[in-house]
CSV table of C-alpha atoms in Angstrom, one decimal:
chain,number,residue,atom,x,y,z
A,1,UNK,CA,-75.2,113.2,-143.9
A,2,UNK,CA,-76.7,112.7,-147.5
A,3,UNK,CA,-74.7,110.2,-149.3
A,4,UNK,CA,-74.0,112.8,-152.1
A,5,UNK,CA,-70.7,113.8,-154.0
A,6,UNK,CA,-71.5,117.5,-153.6
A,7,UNK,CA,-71.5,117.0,-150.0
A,8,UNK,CA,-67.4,116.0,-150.4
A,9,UNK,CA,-65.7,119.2,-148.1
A,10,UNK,CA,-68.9,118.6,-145.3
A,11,UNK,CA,-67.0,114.9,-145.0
A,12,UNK,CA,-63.7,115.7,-145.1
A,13,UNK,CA,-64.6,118.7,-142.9
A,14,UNK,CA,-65.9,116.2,-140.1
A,15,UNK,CA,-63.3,113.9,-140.3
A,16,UNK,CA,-60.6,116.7,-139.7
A,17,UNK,CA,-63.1,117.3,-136.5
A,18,UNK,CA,-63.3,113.7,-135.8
A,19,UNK,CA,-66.8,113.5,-135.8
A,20,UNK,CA,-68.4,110.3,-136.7
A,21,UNK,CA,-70.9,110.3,-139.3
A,22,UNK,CA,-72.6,108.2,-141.9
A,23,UNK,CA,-73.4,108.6,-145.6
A,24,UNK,CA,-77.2,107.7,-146.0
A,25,UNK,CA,-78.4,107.7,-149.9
A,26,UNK,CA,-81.4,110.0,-150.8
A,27,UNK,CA,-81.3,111.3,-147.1
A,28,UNK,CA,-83.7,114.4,-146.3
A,29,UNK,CA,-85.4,114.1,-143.1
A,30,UNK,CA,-84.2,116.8,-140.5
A,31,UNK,CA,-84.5,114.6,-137.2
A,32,UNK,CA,-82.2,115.3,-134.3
A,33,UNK,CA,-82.4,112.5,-131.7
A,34,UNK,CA,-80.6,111.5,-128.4
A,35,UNK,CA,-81.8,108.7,-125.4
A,36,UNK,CA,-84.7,110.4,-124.2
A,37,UNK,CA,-86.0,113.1,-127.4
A,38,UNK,CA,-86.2,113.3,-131.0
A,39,UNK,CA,-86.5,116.2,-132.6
A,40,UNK,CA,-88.1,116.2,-136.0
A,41,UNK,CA,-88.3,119.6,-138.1
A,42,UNK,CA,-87.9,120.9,-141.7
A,43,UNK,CA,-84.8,123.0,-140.3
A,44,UNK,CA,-81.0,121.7,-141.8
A,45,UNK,CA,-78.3,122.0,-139.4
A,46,UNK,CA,-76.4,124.9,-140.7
A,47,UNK,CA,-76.5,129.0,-140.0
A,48,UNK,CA,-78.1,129.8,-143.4
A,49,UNK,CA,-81.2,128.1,-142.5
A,50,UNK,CA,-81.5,129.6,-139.5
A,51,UNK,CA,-81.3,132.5,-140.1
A,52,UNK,CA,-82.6,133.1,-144.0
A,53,UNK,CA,-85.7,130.5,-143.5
A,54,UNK,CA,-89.1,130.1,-142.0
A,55,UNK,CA,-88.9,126.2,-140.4
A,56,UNK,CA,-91.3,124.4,-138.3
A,57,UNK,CA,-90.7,121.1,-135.4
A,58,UNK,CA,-91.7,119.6,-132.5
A,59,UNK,CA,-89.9,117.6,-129.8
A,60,UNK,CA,-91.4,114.3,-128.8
A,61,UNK,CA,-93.5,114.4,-125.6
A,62,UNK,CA,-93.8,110.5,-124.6
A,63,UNK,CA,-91.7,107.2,-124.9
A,64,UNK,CA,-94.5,105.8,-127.6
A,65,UNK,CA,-93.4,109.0,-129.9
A,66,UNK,CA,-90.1,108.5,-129.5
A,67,UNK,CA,-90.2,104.7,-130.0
A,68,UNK,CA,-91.6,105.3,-133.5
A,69,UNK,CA,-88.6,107.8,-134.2
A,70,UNK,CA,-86.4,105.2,-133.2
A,71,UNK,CA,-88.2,102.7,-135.5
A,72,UNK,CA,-87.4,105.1,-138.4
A,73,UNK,CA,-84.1,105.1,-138.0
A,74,UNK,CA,-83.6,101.8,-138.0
A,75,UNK,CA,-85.5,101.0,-140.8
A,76,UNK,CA,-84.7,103.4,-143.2
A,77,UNK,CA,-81.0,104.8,-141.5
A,78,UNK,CA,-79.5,101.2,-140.3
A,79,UNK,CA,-79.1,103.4,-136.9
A,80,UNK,CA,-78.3,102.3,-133.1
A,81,UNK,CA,-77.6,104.5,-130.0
A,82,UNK,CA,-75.2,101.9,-129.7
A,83,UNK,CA,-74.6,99.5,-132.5
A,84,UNK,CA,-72.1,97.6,-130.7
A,85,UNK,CA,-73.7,97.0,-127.9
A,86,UNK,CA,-75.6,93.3,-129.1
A,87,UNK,CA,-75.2,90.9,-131.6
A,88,UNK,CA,-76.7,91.5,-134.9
A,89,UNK,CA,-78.1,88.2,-136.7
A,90,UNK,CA,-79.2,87.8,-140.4
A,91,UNK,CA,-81.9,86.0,-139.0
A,92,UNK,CA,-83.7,89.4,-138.4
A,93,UNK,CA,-86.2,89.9,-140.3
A,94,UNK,CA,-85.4,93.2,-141.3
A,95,UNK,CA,-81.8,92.4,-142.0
A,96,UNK,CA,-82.6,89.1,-143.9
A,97,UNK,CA,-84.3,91.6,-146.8
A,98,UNK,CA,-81.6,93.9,-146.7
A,99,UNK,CA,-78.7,92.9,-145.4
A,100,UNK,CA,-76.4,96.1,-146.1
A,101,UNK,CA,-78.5,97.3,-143.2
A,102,UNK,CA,-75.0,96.2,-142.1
A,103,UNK,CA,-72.7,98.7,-144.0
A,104,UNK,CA,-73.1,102.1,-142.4
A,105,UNK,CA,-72.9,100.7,-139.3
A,106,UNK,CA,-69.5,99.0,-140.0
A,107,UNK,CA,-68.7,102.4,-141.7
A,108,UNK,CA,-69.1,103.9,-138.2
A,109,UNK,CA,-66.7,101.2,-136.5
A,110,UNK,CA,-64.0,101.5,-138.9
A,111,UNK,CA,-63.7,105.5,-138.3
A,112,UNK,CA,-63.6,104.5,-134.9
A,113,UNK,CA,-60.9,101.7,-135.2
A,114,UNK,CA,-59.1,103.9,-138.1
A,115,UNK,CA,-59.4,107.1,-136.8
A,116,UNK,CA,-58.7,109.9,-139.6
A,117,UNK,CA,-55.7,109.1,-141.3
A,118,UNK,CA,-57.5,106.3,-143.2
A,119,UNK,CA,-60.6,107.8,-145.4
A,120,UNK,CA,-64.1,105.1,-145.2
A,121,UNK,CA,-67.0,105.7,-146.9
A,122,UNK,CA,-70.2,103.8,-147.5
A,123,UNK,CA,-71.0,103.6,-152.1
A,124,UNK,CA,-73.5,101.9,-153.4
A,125,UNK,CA,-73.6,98.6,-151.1
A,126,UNK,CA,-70.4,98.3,-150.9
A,127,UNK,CA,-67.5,100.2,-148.2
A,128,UNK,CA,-64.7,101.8,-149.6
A,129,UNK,CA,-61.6,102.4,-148.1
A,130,UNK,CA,-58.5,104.3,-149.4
A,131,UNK,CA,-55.4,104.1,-147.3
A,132,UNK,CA,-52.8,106.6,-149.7
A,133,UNK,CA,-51.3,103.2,-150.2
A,134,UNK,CA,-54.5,100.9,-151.9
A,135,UNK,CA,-57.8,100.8,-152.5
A,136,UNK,CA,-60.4,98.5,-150.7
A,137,UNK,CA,-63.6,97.2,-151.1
A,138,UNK,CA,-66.1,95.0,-149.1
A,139,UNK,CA,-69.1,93.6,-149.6
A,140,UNK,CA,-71.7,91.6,-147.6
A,141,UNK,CA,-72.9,88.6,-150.2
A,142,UNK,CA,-75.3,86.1,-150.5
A,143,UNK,CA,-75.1,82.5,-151.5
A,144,UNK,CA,-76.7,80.0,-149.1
A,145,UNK,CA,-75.7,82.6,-146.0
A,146,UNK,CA,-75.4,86.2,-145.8
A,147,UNK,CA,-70.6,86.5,-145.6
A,148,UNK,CA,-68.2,89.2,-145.7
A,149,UNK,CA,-66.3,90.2,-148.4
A,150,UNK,CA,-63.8,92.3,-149.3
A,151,UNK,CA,-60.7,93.0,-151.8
A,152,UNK,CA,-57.7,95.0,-152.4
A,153,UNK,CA,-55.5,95.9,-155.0
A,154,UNK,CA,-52.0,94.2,-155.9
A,155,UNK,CA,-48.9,94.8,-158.3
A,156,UNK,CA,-47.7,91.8,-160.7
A,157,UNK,CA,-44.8,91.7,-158.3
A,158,UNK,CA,-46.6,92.1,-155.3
A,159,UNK,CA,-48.9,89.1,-156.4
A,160,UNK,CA,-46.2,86.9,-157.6
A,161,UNK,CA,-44.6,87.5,-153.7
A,162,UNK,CA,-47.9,87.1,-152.1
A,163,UNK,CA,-48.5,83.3,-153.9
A,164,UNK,CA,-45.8,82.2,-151.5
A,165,UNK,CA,-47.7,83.6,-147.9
A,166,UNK,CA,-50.9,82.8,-148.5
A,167,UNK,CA,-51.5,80.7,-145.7
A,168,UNK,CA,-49.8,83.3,-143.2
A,169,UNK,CA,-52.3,85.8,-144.8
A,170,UNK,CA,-55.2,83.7,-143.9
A,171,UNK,CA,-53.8,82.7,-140.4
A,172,UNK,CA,-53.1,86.7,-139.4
A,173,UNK,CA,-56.3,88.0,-140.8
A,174,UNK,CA,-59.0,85.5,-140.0
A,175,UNK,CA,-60.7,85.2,-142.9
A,176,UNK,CA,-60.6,82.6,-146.0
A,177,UNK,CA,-58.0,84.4,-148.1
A,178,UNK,CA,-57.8,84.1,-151.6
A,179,UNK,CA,-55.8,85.8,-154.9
A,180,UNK,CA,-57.1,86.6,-157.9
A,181,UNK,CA,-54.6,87.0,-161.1
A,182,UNK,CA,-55.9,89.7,-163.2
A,183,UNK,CA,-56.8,89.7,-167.0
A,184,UNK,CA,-58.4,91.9,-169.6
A,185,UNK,CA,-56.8,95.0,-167.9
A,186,UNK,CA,-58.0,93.9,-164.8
A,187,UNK,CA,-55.9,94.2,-161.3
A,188,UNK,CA,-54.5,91.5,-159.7
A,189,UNK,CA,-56.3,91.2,-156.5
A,190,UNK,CA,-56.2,89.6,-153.0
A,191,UNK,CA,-59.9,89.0,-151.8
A,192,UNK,CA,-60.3,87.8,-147.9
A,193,UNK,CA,-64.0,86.4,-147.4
A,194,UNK,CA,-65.8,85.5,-143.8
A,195,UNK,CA,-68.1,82.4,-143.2
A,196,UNK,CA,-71.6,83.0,-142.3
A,197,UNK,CA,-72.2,86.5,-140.5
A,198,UNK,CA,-75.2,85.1,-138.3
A,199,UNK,CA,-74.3,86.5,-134.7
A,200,UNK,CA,-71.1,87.8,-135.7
A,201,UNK,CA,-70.8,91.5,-133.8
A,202,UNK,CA,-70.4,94.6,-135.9
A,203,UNK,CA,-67.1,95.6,-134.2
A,204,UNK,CA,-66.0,92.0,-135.1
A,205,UNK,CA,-66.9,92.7,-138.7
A,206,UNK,CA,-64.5,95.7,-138.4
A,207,UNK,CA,-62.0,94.0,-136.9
A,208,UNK,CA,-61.9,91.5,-139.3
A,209,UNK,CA,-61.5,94.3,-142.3
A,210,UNK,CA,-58.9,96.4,-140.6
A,211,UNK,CA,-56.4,93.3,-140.1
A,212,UNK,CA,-57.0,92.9,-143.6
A,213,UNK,CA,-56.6,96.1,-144.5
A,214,UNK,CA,-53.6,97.0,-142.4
A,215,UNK,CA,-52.0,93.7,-143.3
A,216,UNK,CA,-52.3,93.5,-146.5
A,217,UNK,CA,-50.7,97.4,-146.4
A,218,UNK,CA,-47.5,96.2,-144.5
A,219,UNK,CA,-47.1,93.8,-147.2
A,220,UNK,CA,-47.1,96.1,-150.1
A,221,UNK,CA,-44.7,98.1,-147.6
A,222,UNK,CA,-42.0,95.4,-147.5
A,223,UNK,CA,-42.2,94.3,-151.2
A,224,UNK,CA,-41.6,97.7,-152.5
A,225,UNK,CA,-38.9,98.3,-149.9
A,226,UNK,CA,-37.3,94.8,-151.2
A,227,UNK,CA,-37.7,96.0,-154.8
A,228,UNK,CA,-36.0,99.4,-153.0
A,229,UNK,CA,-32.8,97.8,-151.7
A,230,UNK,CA,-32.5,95.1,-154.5
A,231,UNK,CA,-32.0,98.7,-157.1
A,232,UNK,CA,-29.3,99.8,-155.0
């Protein structure tokens, strides 16, 4: 799907259907691909094209066609038949000059892993993640090594509370946990950040933002039912 606001009910529309997607910027090629075929044509996927337009394709013919399909995706659509199915390394060329290559593809995982009571979506670089209960965001940085990164929103209270589990944050999430006390109207956040991402599995990756995610949600969970029963 085109990464595009507009395109807001077509999401929300798949994700009621439970159909995995991702949100590519400045998408417009019309290719349809599985194993075996690619498809490329100037027709969209929807009834009004079909039947108010005049479109032209072709369906590959040999493995060297659809090989070059395959390398367009890759390169310009960060796509896999199955992006699970090997370790990705930042040593790849292709991934060392762009390394949120990465993103859609964790996108992808997380819908799996999240299923669709938890909206994901890919935003300029970074993922988003809305919960009804906080807002994340991760990142894949660069200092010496490509890393994960990614943060979530926290309360004064919740902050104060979460100074005294630090540690069992970073042993339960598996990541380098860190909080951050807000300032200039700024949150106060908890950020959780990976070591190097070399050889590290995209489903790993996942994994490693959905314990933060959900764990960090439990925790907001039980300090606003303390602050609950403490009012009573």
């Amino acid at each position: 799907m085109r990464d595009d606001p507009s395109n807001s009910a077509t999401f929300d529309e798949l994700e009621r259907l439970d159909i995995d997607y991702t949100a590519v910027p400045d998408l417009h090629a019309k290719l349809y691909m599985n194993e075996k075929y690619g498809i490329v044509t100037s027709l969209n996927l929807l009834l009004s094209s079909e039947i108010n337009s005049i479109e032209l394709g072709y369906q590959t013919q040999t493995k060297e066609e659809h090989s070059e399909l395959m390398d367009f995706c890759k390169r310009y659509l960060s796509f896999e038949m199955r992006p699970d199915s090997h370790p990705i390394t930042v040593a790849d060329r292709e991934l060392d000059v762009h390394p949120y290559l990465l993103l859609p593809q964790i996108v992808d995982a997380l819908r799996r892993m999240l299923g669709n009571r938890i909206r994901v979506w890919e935003q300029q670089g970074s993922i988003k993640i809305n919960t009804r209960i906080n807002n994340y965001e991760c990142t894949i940085q660069h200092e010496r090594h490509h890393f994960l990164s990614i943060s979530g929103i926290l309360s004064s209270i919740e902050y104060d509370e979460a100074k005294k589990h630090t540690s069992t944050f970073q042993r339960k999430i598996g990541l380098v946990v860190e909080l951050c006390e807000g300032a200039n109207r700024h949150y106060d956040t908890i950020w959780g950040t990976s070591g190097a991402i070399a050889n590290v599995r995209v489903s790993e990756m996942a994994q490693w933002i959905v314990n933060f995610v959900s764990i960090t949600d439990d925790f907001k969970r039980e300090v606003r039912e303390s602050q609950y029963r403490a009012r009573q």
